[in-house]
Amino acid sequence: MKLLMAANWKMFKKLDEAALYSKELAKLARNLPPDREVALFAPFTSLRVCADNLGGSVALGGQNCYPAAEGAFTGEISPGMLLDCGCSHVLVGHSERRAILGENDAFIGKKCAFALSAGLQVLLCIGESLEERDKGLLRAVLERQLGEDLAAVPETASAQNLSVAYEPVWAIGTGRVAGAPDILEAHALIRAFLERRFPDRGKMMRILYGGSVKPENVAEIIALDNVNGVLVGGASLQIDGFSRIVRAPVA
Ligand code: 13P
């Protein structure tokens, strides 16, 4: 299984910046280490220009979608619209959407199932808050999120189409990366859940780590068991930094 090195721009970059970056990213993608794939999750407004510049060399995804084909859902974007813009992927359940936009597991579960059935590859984001971790609720929180978020996903979902990103809330944008034992423990829990839930396929589904990944720490992170890639926020905003992350050797 190749490592998936993914950039999440969040709410950054206007069209001219997105155009410049995606041209550079397409160049980077021409010369990737053989064990790597790259994905870019860009704001809706930048998707089309990124799709044109990337020309399929990098997987492109939206950061959210609404679980319906079309309809009176002002301000929302459907999976079909993402596909139409050149996307193959979508992020679902990012902690910023849970915490700031009030998304709950039931709604996230609808999105996962609908986006998959519409033909997108889903990267489901889960993770505990510091308070939950301190209360010893790591396993309970991750298993609740996985259980509810994947409740309507068929057992036959392909390993290619469903991945999970473990993003501990306390490590996102804080500069405080989770330590190796924390990452190993959480990823092992997630792997065990996926193997139970998807008996033939769970072992092949990617589990990415996200939270303060930087050029300086990525080599150790991608060397860990059950880490099949990284989801990078802040450090993906400059192409030079993201390029160093994408090319980092495995420690
Ligand atoms: P940072 O890399 O900025 O901590 O963000 C992680 C993240 O939320 C990626 O989705």
mmCIF file of C-alpha atoms and ligand atoms in Angstrom:
data_model
loop_
_atom_site.group_PDB
_atom_site.id
_atom_site.type_symbol
_atom_site.label_atom_id
_atom_site.label_comp_id
_atom_site.label_asym_id
_atom_site.label_seq_id
_atom_site.Cartn_x
_atom_site.Cartn_y
_atom_site.Cartn_z
ATOM 1 C CA MET A 1 0.000 0.000 0.000
ATOM 2 C CA LYS A 2 1.478 3.373 -1.009
ATOM 3 C CA LEU A 3 1.668 6.186 1.531
ATOM 4 C CA LEU A 4 -0.893 8.931 0.868
ATOM 5 C CA MET A 5 0.593 12.374 1.516
ATOM 6 C CA ALA A 6 -2.381 14.754 1.658
ATOM 7 C CA ALA A 7 -2.602 18.535 1.902
ATOM 8 C CA ASN A 8 -5.652 20.151 3.488
ATOM 9 C CA TRP A 9 -5.628 23.846 2.655
ATOM 10 C CA LYS A 10 -8.647 24.539 4.891
ATOM 11 C CA MET A 11 -9.967 28.080 4.161
ATOM 12 C CA PHE A 12 -6.803 29.402 2.551
ATOM 13 C CA LYS A 13 -5.769 30.497 -0.958
ATOM 14 C CA LYS A 14 -7.488 32.624 -3.561
ATOM 15 C CA LEU A 15 -7.457 31.649 -7.217
ATOM 16 C CA ASP A 16 -4.079 33.114 -8.161
ATOM 17 C CA GLU A 17 -2.337 31.431 -5.212
ATOM 18 C CA ALA A 18 -4.120 28.146 -5.896
ATOM 19 C CA ALA A 19 -3.080 28.297 -9.546
ATOM 20 C CA LEU A 20 0.600 28.890 -8.758
ATOM 21 C CA TYR A 21 0.731 26.176 -6.103
ATOM 22 C CA SER A 22 -1.082 23.548 -8.164
ATOM 23 C CA LYS A 23 1.294 24.092 -11.105
ATOM 24 C CA GLU A 24 4.229 23.450 -8.783
ATOM 25 C CA LEU A 25 2.482 20.439 -7.262
ATOM 26 C CA ALA A 26 1.985 18.931 -10.725
ATOM 27 C CA LYS A 27 5.759 19.232 -11.285
ATOM 28 C CA LEU A 28 6.434 17.548 -7.943
ATOM 29 C CA ALA A 29 4.045 14.730 -8.844
ATOM 30 C CA ARG A 30 6.089 13.896 -11.944
ATOM 31 C CA ASN A 31 8.955 12.751 -9.749
ATOM 32 C CA LEU A 32 7.481 11.117 -6.658
ATOM 33 C CA PRO A 33 9.193 8.461 -4.547
ATOM 34 C CA PRO A 34 7.717 5.132 -5.747
ATOM 35 C CA ASP A 35 5.999 4.435 -2.418
ATOM 36 C CA ARG A 36 4.001 7.703 -2.443
ATOM 37 C CA GLU A 37 0.724 9.160 -3.688
ATOM 38 C CA VAL A 38 -0.382 12.752 -3.189
ATOM 39 C CA ALA A 39 -3.806 14.281 -2.578
ATOM 40 C CA LEU A 40 -4.903 17.902 -2.318
ATOM 41 C CA PHE A 41 -8.042 18.997 -0.458
ATOM 42 C CA ALA A 42 -8.730 22.525 -1.653
ATOM 43 C CA PRO A 43 -11.572 25.012 -1.035
ATOM 44 C CA PHE A 44 -14.494 24.644 -3.459
ATOM 45 C CA THR A 45 -13.607 27.864 -5.270
ATOM 46 C CA SER A 46 -10.126 26.570 -6.176
ATOM 47 C CA LEU A 47 -11.027 23.054 -7.263
ATOM 48 C CA ARG A 48 -11.505 23.726 -10.940
ATOM 49 C CA VAL A 49 -8.235 25.605 -11.424
ATOM 50 C CA CYS A 50 -6.387 22.936 -9.428
ATOM 51 C CA ALA A 51 -7.982 20.159 -11.500
ATOM 52 C CA ASP A 52 -6.862 21.882 -14.707
ATOM 53 C CA ASN A 53 -3.293 22.344 -13.486
ATOM 54 C CA LEU A 54 -2.912 18.930 -11.868
ATOM 55 C CA GLY A 55 -4.290 17.063 -14.865
ATOM 56 C CA GLY A 56 -4.922 13.957 -12.780
ATOM 57 C CA SER A 57 -1.321 13.734 -11.501
ATOM 58 C CA VAL A 58 -2.503 14.315 -7.932
ATOM 59 C CA ALA A 59 -5.788 13.194 -6.376
ATOM 60 C CA LEU A 60 -8.033 16.180 -5.797
ATOM 61 C CA GLY A 61 -10.715 16.408 -3.139
ATOM 62 C CA GLY A 62 -13.291 18.700 -1.588
ATOM 63 C CA GLN A 63 -13.199 19.424 2.139
ATOM 64 C CA ASN A 64 -16.879 18.695 2.660
ATOM 65 C CA CYS A 65 -20.054 17.721 0.802
ATOM 66 C CA TYR A 66 -23.790 17.479 1.438
ATOM 67 C CA PRO A 67 -25.476 14.056 1.426
ATOM 68 C CA ALA A 68 -27.912 14.616 -1.447
ATOM 69 C CA ALA A 69 -27.635 14.645 -5.232
ATOM 70 C CA GLU A 70 -29.219 18.084 -5.565
ATOM 71 C CA GLY A 71 -31.957 20.163 -4.001
ATOM 72 C CA ALA A 72 -32.837 23.198 -1.926
ATOM 73 C CA PHE A 73 -29.724 23.155 0.288
ATOM 74 C CA THR A 74 -28.456 26.708 0.099
ATOM 75 C CA GLY A 75 -24.707 26.997 0.432
ATOM 76 C CA GLU A 76 -24.034 23.285 0.092
ATOM 77 C CA ILE A 77 -22.120 21.261 -2.520
ATOM 78 C CA SER A 78 -23.061 17.759 -3.699
ATOM 79 C CA PRO A 79 -20.696 14.834 -4.366
ATOM 80 C CA GLY A 80 -21.735 15.039 -8.024
ATOM 81 C CA MET A 81 -20.597 18.668 -8.162
ATOM 82 C CA LEU A 82 -17.219 17.661 -6.723
ATOM 83 C CA LEU A 83 -16.852 14.904 -9.326
ATOM 84 C CA ASP A 84 -17.845 17.415 -11.986
ATOM 85 C CA CYS A 85 -15.007 19.729 -10.842
ATOM 86 C CA GLY A 86 -12.411 16.982 -11.237
ATOM 87 C CA CYS A 87 -12.434 15.618 -7.687
ATOM 88 C CA SER A 88 -11.978 11.958 -6.821
ATOM 89 C CA HIS A 89 -11.952 12.449 -3.035
ATOM 90 C CA VAL A 90 -13.749 14.184 -0.197
ATOM 91 C CA LEU A 91 -12.933 14.849 3.461
ATOM 92 C CA VAL A 92 -15.763 13.984 5.832
ATOM 93 C CA GLY A 93 -16.029 14.767 9.536
ATOM 94 C CA HIS A 94 -13.045 17.063 9.961
ATOM 95 C CA SER A 95 -12.819 18.170 13.601
ATOM 96 C CA GLU A 96 -13.230 21.815 12.582
ATOM 97 C CA ARG A 97 -16.573 20.936 10.999
ATOM 98 C CA ARG A 98 -17.582 18.983 14.086
ATOM 99 C CA ALA A 99 -16.529 21.720 16.546
ATOM 100 C CA ILE A 100 -17.211 24.948 14.631
ATOM 101 C CA LEU A 101 -20.035 23.947 12.275
ATOM 102 C CA GLY A 102 -21.782 21.642 14.750
ATOM 103 C CA GLU A 103 -21.717 18.454 12.674
ATOM 104 C CA ASN A 104 -22.630 15.326 14.614
ATOM 105 C CA ASP A 105 -21.869 11.677 13.946
ATOM 106 C CA ALA A 106 -25.344 10.965 12.537
ATOM 107 C CA PHE A 107 -24.902 13.662 9.858
ATOM 108 C CA ILE A 108 -21.313 12.623 9.176
ATOM 109 C CA GLY A 109 -22.545 9.046 8.764
ATOM 110 C CA LYS A 110 -25.006 10.172 6.082
ATOM 111 C CA LYS A 111 -22.238 12.005 4.269
ATOM 112 C CA CYS A 112 -19.878 9.001 4.305
ATOM 113 C CA ALA A 113 -22.476 6.644 2.863
ATOM 114 C CA PHE A 114 -23.813 9.101 0.307
ATOM 115 C CA ALA A 115 -20.412 10.285 -0.932
ATOM 116 C CA LEU A 116 -19.235 6.682 -1.372
ATOM 117 C CA SER A 117 -22.377 5.701 -3.235
ATOM 118 C CA ALA A 118 -21.936 8.733 -5.484
ATOM 119 C CA GLY A 119 -18.471 7.520 -6.476
ATOM 120 C CA LEU A 120 -16.136 9.610 -4.328
ATOM 121 C CA GLN A 121 -13.301 8.212 -2.237
ATOM 122 C CA VAL A 122 -13.933 9.218 1.365
ATOM 123 C CA LEU A 123 -11.301 10.243 3.905
ATOM 124 C CA LEU A 124 -13.141 10.148 7.232
ATOM 125 C CA CYS A 125 -11.535 12.282 9.956
ATOM 126 C CA ILE A 126 -11.854 11.274 13.602
ATOM 127 C CA GLY A 127 -10.065 12.156 16.825
ATOM 128 C CA GLU A 128 -10.479 12.864 20.505
ATOM 129 C CA SER A 129 -10.282 16.174 22.361
ATOM 130 C CA LEU A 130 -7.730 16.708 25.125
ATOM 131 C CA GLU A 131 -10.491 16.515 27.724
ATOM 132 C CA GLU A 132 -11.668 13.163 26.379
ATOM 133 C CA ARG A 133 -8.098 11.848 26.289
ATOM 134 C CA ASP A 134 -7.434 12.994 29.858
ATOM 135 C CA LYS A 135 -10.590 11.199 31.003
ATOM 136 C CA GLY A 136 -9.313 7.947 29.478
ATOM 137 C CA LEU A 137 -11.956 7.997 26.744
ATOM 138 C CA LEU A 138 -9.694 7.518 23.715
ATOM 139 C CA ARG A 139 -11.017 4.088 22.748
ATOM 140 C CA ALA A 140 -14.642 4.988 23.506
ATOM 141 C CA VAL A 141 -14.500 8.168 21.414
ATOM 142 C CA LEU A 142 -12.754 6.614 18.408
ATOM 143 C CA GLU A 143 -15.045 3.580 18.398
ATOM 144 C CA ARG A 144 -18.151 5.733 18.750
ATOM 145 C CA GLN A 145 -17.082 7.968 15.869
ATOM 146 C CA LEU A 146 -16.145 5.026 13.642
ATOM 147 C CA GLY A 147 -19.301 3.107 14.558
ATOM 148 C CA GLU A 148 -21.717 5.958 13.862
ATOM 149 C CA ASP A 149 -19.837 7.551 10.963
ATOM 150 C CA LEU A 150 -19.555 4.246 9.098
ATOM 151 C CA ALA A 151 -22.910 2.776 10.185
ATOM 152 C CA ALA A 152 -24.488 3.028 6.734
ATOM 153 C CA VAL A 153 -21.372 2.086 4.755
ATOM 154 C CA PRO A 154 -21.731 -1.379 3.182
ATOM 155 C CA GLU A 155 -19.393 -4.133 4.349
ATOM 156 C CA THR A 156 -18.340 -4.453 0.723
ATOM 157 C CA ALA A 157 -16.879 -0.919 0.540
ATOM 158 C CA SER A 158 -13.538 -1.152 -1.208
ATOM 159 C CA ALA A 159 -10.298 -0.441 0.639
ATOM 160 C CA GLN A 160 -9.409 2.048 -2.077
ATOM 161 C CA ASN A 161 -12.572 4.085 -1.489
ATOM 162 C CA LEU A 162 -12.500 4.444 2.281
ATOM 163 C CA SER A 163 -9.657 5.774 4.430
ATOM 164 C CA VAL A 164 -9.558 7.152 7.958
ATOM 165 C CA ALA A 165 -7.514 10.104 9.230
ATOM 166 C CA TYR A 166 -6.699 10.077 12.939
ATOM 167 C CA GLU A 167 -6.453 13.726 13.914
ATOM 168 C CA PRO A 168 -6.336 14.276 17.682
ATOM 169 C CA VAL A 169 -8.028 17.633 18.223
ATOM 170 C CA TRP A 170 -5.312 18.750 20.639
ATOM 171 C CA ALA A 171 -2.629 18.311 17.958
ATOM 172 C CA ILE A 172 -4.354 20.278 15.174
ATOM 173 C CA GLY A 173 -2.779 23.664 14.512
ATOM 174 C CA THR A 174 -1.179 23.660 17.970
ATOM 175 C CA GLY A 175 2.367 22.672 17.063
ATOM 176 C CA ARG A 176 1.927 19.795 19.532
ATOM 177 C CA VAL A 177 2.334 16.622 17.493
ATOM 178 C CA ALA A 178 1.134 13.382 19.052
ATOM 179 C CA GLY A 179 3.970 11.194 20.290
ATOM 180 C CA ALA A 180 4.779 7.849 18.697
ATOM 181 C CA PRO A 181 3.077 5.821 21.485
ATOM 182 C CA ASP A 182 -0.126 7.913 21.115
ATOM 183 C CA ILE A 183 -0.184 7.450 17.347
ATOM 184 C CA LEU A 184 0.574 3.722 17.576
ATOM 185 C CA GLU A 185 -2.193 3.173 20.135
ATOM 186 C CA ALA A 186 -4.856 5.115 18.221
ATOM 187 C CA HIS A 187 -3.966 3.638 14.838
ATOM 188 C CA ALA A 188 -4.003 0.096 16.255
ATOM 189 C CA LEU A 189 -7.479 0.735 17.698
ATOM 190 C CA ILE A 190 -8.687 2.059 14.351
ATOM 191 C CA ARG A 191 -7.139 -0.862 12.449
ATOM 192 C CA ALA A 192 -8.796 -3.372 14.782
ATOM 193 C CA PHE A 193 -12.161 -1.641 14.301
ATOM 194 C CA LEU A 194 -11.799 -1.593 10.499
ATOM 195 C CA GLU A 195 -10.858 -5.289 10.430
ATOM 196 C CA ARG A 196 -13.952 -6.160 12.459
ATOM 197 C CA ARG A 197 -16.250 -3.926 10.457
ATOM 198 C CA PHE A 198 -14.868 -4.793 6.988
ATOM 199 C CA PRO A 199 -13.610 -8.384 7.415
ATOM 200 C CA ASP A 200 -11.838 -8.808 4.075
ATOM 201 C CA ARG A 201 -10.856 -5.228 3.438
ATOM 202 C CA GLY A 202 -10.190 -3.495 6.750
ATOM 203 C CA LYS A 203 -6.532 -4.444 6.789
ATOM 204 C CA MET A 204 -6.025 -2.702 3.430
ATOM 205 C CA MET A 205 -7.753 0.578 4.291
ATOM 206 C CA ARG A 206 -5.417 3.497 4.773
ATOM 207 C CA ILE A 207 -5.116 5.186 8.161
ATOM 208 C CA LEU A 208 -3.536 8.651 7.952
ATOM 209 C CA TYR A 209 -2.199 10.712 10.830
ATOM 210 C CA GLY A 210 -2.933 14.459 10.994
ATOM 211 C CA GLY A 211 -2.027 17.131 13.534
ATOM 212 C CA SER A 212 1.029 19.434 13.362
ATOM 213 C CA VAL A 213 2.806 17.291 10.749
ATOM 214 C CA LYS A 214 5.894 19.150 9.525
ATOM 215 C CA PRO A 215 8.964 18.437 7.374
ATOM 216 C CA GLU A 216 10.898 17.941 10.624
ATOM 217 C CA ASN A 217 8.670 15.229 12.133
ATOM 218 C CA VAL A 218 7.104 13.418 9.168
ATOM 219 C CA ALA A 219 9.879 10.819 8.710
ATOM 220 C CA GLU A 220 9.276 9.357 12.183
ATOM 221 C CA ILE A 221 5.494 9.437 11.790
ATOM 222 C CA ILE A 222 5.350 7.559 8.475
ATOM 223 C CA ALA A 223 7.687 4.902 9.896
ATOM 224 C CA LEU A 224 5.089 3.845 12.484
ATOM 225 C CA ASP A 225 2.955 0.705 12.221
ATOM 226 C CA ASN A 226 -0.493 1.283 10.732
ATOM 227 C CA VAL A 227 0.420 4.787 9.516
ATOM 228 C CA ASN A 228 -0.351 4.824 5.800
ATOM 229 C CA GLY A 229 0.079 8.529 5.161
ATOM 230 C CA VAL A 230 -0.396 11.992 6.611
ATOM 231 C CA LEU A 231 -2.999 14.762 6.376
ATOM 232 C CA VAL A 232 -1.252 18.114 6.621
ATOM 233 C CA GLY A 233 -2.838 21.492 7.346
ATOM 234 C CA GLY A 234 -0.597 24.474 8.107
ATOM 235 C CA ALA A 235 2.624 22.975 6.771
ATOM 236 C CA SER A 236 0.976 22.213 3.418
ATOM 237 C CA LEU A 237 0.276 25.851 2.618
ATOM 238 C CA GLN A 238 3.754 26.520 1.205
ATOM 239 C CA ILE A 239 4.716 24.260 -1.680
ATOM 240 C CA ASP A 240 8.332 24.038 -0.471
ATOM 241 C CA GLY A 241 7.318 22.695 2.934
ATOM 242 C CA PHE A 242 4.761 20.289 1.481
ATOM 243 C CA SER A 243 7.277 19.097 -1.077
ATOM 244 C CA ARG A 244 9.731 18.253 1.741
ATOM 245 C CA ILE A 245 6.947 16.348 3.514
ATOM 246 C CA VAL A 246 5.997 14.424 0.385
ATOM 247 C CA ARG A 247 9.600 13.414 -0.292
ATOM 248 C CA ALA A 248 10.651 12.716 3.297
ATOM 249 C CA PRO A 249 12.440 9.384 3.708
ATOM 250 C CA VAL A 250 10.857 6.869 6.062
ATOM 251 C CA ALA A 251 12.911 7.046 9.281
HETATM 252 P P1 13P B 1 -2.309 21.143 11.091
HETATM 253 O O1 13P B 1 -1.346 20.349 10.230
HETATM 254 O O2 13P B 1 -2.291 22.616 10.787
HETATM 255 O O3 13P B 1 -2.131 20.826 12.538
HETATM 256 O O4 13P B 1 -3.788 20.657 10.694
HETATM 257 C C1 13P B 1 -4.070 19.311 10.657
HETATM 258 C C2 13P B 1 -5.385 19.128 10.006
HETATM 259 O O5 13P B 1 -6.410 19.503 10.542
HETATM 260 C C3 13P B 1 -5.410 18.502 8.671
HETATM 261 O O6 13P B 1 -6.701 18.185 8.294
#
